[in-house]
mmCIF file of C-alpha atoms in Angstrom:
data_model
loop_
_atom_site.group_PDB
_atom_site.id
_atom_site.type_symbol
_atom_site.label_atom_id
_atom_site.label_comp_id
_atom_site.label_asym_id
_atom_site.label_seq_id
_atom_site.Cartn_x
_atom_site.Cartn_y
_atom_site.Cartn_z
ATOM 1 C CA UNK A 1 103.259 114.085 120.440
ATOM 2 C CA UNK A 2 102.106 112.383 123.897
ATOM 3 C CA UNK A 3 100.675 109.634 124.587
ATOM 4 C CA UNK A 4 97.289 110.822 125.298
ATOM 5 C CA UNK A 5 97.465 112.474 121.760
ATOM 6 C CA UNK A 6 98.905 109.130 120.248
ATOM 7 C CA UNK A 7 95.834 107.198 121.681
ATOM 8 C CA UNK A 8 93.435 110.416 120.781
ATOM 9 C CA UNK A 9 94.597 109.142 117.170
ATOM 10 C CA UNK A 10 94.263 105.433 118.019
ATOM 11 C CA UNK A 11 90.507 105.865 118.930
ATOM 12 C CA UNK A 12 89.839 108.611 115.988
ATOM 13 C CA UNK A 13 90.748 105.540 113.810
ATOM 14 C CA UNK A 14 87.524 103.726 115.161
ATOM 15 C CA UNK A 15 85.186 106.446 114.814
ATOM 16 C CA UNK A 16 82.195 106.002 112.818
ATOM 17 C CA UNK A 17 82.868 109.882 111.287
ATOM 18 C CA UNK A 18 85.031 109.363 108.017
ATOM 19 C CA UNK A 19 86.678 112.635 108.152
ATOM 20 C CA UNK A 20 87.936 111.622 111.686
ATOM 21 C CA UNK A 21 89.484 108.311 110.578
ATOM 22 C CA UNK A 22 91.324 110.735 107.832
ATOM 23 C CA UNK A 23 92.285 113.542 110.292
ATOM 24 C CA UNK A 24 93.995 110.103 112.344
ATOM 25 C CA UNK A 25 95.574 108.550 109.736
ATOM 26 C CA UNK A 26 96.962 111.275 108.394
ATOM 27 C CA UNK A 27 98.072 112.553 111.465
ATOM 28 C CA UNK A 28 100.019 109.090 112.490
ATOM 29 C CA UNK A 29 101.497 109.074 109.120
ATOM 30 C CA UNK A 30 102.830 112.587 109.719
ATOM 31 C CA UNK A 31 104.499 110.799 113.072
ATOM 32 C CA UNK A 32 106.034 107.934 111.835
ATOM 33 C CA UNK A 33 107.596 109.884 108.697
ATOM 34 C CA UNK A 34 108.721 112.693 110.713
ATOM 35 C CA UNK A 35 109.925 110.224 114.304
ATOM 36 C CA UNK A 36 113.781 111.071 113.442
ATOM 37 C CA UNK A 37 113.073 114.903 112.454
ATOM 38 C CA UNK A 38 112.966 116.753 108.963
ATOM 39 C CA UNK A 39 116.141 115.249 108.584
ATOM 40 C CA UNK A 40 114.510 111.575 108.579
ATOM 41 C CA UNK A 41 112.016 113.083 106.599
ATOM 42 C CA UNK A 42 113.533 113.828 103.827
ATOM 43 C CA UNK A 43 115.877 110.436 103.331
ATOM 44 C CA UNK A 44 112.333 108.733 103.690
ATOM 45 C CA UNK A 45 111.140 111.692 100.739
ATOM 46 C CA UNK A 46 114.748 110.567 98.768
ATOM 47 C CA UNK A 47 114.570 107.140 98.696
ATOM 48 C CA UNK A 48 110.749 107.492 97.574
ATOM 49 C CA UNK A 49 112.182 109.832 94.485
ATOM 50 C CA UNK A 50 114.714 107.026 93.967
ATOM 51 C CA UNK A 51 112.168 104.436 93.266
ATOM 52 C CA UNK A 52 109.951 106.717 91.553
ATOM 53 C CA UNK A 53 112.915 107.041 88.974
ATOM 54 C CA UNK A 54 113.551 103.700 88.486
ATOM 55 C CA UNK A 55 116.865 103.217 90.897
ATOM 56 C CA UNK A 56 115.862 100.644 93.221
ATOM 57 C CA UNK A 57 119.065 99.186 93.835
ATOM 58 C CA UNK A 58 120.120 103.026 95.159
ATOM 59 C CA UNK A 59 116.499 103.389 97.210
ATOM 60 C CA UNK A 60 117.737 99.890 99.039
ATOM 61 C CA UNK A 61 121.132 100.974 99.899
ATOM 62 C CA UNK A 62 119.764 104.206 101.215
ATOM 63 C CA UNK A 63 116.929 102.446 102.877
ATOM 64 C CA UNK A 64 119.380 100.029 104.481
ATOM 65 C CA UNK A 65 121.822 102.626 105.620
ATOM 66 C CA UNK A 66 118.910 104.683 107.493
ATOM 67 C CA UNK A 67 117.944 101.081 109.230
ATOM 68 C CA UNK A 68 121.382 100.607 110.072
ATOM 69 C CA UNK A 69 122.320 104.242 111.391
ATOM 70 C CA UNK A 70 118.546 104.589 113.284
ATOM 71 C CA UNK A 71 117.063 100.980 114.261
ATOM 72 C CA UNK A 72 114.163 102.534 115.972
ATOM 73 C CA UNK A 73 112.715 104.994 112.737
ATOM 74 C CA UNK A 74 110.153 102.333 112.238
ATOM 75 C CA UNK A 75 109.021 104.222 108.618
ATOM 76 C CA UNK A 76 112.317 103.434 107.108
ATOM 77 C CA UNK A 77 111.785 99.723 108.228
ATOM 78 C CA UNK A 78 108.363 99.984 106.312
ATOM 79 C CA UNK A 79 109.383 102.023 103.448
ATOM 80 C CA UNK A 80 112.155 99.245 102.284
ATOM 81 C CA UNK A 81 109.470 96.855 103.272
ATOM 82 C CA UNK A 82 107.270 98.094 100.472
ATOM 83 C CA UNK A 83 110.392 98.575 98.772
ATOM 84 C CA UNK A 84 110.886 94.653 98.802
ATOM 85 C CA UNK A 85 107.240 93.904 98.048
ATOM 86 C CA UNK A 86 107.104 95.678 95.038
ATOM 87 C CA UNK A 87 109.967 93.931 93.998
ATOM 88 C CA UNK A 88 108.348 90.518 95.045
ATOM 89 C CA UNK A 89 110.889 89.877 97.977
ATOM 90 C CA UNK A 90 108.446 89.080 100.484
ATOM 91 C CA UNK A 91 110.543 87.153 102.647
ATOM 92 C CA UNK A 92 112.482 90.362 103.371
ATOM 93 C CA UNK A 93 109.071 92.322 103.152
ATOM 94 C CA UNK A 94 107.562 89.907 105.740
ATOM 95 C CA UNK A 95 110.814 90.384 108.088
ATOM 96 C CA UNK A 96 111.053 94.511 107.770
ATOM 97 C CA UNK A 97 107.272 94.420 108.340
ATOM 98 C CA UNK A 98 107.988 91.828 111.508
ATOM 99 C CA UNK A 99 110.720 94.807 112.874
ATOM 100 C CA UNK A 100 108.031 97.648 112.236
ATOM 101 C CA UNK A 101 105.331 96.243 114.359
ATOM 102 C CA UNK A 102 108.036 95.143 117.107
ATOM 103 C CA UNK A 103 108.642 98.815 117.220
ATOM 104 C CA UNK A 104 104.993 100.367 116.221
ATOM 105 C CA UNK A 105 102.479 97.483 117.327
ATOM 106 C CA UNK A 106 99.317 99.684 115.909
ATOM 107 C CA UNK A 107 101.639 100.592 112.812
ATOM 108 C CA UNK A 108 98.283 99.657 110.054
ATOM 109 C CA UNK A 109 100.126 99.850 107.270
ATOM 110 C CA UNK A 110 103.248 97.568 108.250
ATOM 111 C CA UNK A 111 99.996 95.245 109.582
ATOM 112 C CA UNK A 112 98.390 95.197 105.922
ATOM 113 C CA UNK A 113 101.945 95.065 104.194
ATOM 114 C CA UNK A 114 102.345 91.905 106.170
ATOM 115 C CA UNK A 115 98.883 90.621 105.314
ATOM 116 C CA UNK A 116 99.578 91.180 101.762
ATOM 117 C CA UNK A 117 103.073 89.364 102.023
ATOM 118 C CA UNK A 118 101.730 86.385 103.738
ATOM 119 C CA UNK A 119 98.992 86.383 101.008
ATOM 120 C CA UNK A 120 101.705 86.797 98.013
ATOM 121 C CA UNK A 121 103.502 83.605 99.534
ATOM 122 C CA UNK A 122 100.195 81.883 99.442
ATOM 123 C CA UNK A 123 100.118 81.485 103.639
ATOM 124 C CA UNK A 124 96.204 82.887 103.575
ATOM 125 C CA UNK A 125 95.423 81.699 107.404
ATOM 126 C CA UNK A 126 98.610 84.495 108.138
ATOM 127 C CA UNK A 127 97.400 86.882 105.708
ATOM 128 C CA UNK A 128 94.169 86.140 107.355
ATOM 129 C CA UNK A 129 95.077 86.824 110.798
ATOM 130 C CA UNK A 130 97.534 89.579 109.784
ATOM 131 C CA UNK A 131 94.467 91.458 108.186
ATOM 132 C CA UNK A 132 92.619 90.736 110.882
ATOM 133 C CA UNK A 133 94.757 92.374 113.434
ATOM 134 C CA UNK A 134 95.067 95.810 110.905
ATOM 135 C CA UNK A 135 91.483 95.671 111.219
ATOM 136 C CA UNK A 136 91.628 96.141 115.272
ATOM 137 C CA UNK A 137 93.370 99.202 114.921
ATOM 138 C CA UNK A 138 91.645 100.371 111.776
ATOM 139 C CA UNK A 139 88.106 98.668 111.615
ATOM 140 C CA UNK A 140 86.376 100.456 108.831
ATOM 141 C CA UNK A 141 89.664 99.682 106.144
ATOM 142 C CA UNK A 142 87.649 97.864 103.358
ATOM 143 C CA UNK A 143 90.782 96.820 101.501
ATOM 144 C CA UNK A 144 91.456 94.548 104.442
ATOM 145 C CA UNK A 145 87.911 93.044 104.820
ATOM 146 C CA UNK A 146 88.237 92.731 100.923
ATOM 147 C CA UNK A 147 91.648 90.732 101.575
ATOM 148 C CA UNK A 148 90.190 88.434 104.317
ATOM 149 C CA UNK A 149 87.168 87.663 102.278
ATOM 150 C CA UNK A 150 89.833 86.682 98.911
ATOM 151 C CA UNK A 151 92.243 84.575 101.204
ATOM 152 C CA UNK A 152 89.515 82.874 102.537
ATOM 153 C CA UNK A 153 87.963 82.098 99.252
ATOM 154 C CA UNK A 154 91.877 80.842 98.492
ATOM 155 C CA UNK A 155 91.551 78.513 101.678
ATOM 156 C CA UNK A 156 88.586 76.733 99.995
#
């Protein structure tokens, strides 16, 4: 995909037609699961059938060994973020979020994941401002409005 299909995408995202926005965010999920190939795929698709079945420990290491082997596949960054959010490690979720948007900068759901880390550590001004900037890329996403008007409400 080119660049003047990636920011196609990017400005389908802030379209006032809903079935647009979907078309878009599907289609950037599509490219960030498939960046290394169906190869990268399908580790992404194993580790998610790892924590499905319980084995989180084996999801991590597999996670961690994709990182390691290709530091620029932001989705398996992500992935083990939400990986260490569910198991409320958001220190580590914060950081793998950090690495996805250093590699992704419009990468929405590494920019809510990081919202919704800062807001688990009870840091609502970063949640805030982390929702804030999902919301540039993806301005109609009522979860994060939702989660800016709650952390606010915290801040009072």
């Amino acid at each position: 995909m080119d660049d003047s299909t990636l920011e196609v995408l990017l400005q389908s995202l802030k379209q006032a037609d809903e079935y647009q926005r979907e078309l878009a965010t599907a289609a950037l999920w599509q490219r960030w699961f498939y960046q290394k190939g169906e190869g990268g795929n399908q580790r992404l698709q194993d580790a998610q059938a790892l924590v499905d079945s319980g084995q989180m420990d084996a999801a991590e290491d597999l996670l961690s060994t994709l990182v390691g082997e290709l530091p620029d596949f932001a989705e398996a960054w992500n992935r083990r973020a939400v990986l260490y959010f569910v198991q409320k490690r958001y220190a580590e979720a914060l950081a793998d979020c950090e690495q996805v948007i250093e590699l992704v900068p419009y990468h929405f759901g590494a920019l809510h994941g990081l919202g919704l880390c800062y807001a688990a550590l009870g840091q609502y001004e970063e949640a805030i401002q982390s929702f804030r900037r999902a919301l540039v890329v993806q301005p109609y996403a009522l979860v994060n409005q939702r989660l800016i008007l709650e952390c606010t409400a915290q801040l009072s």
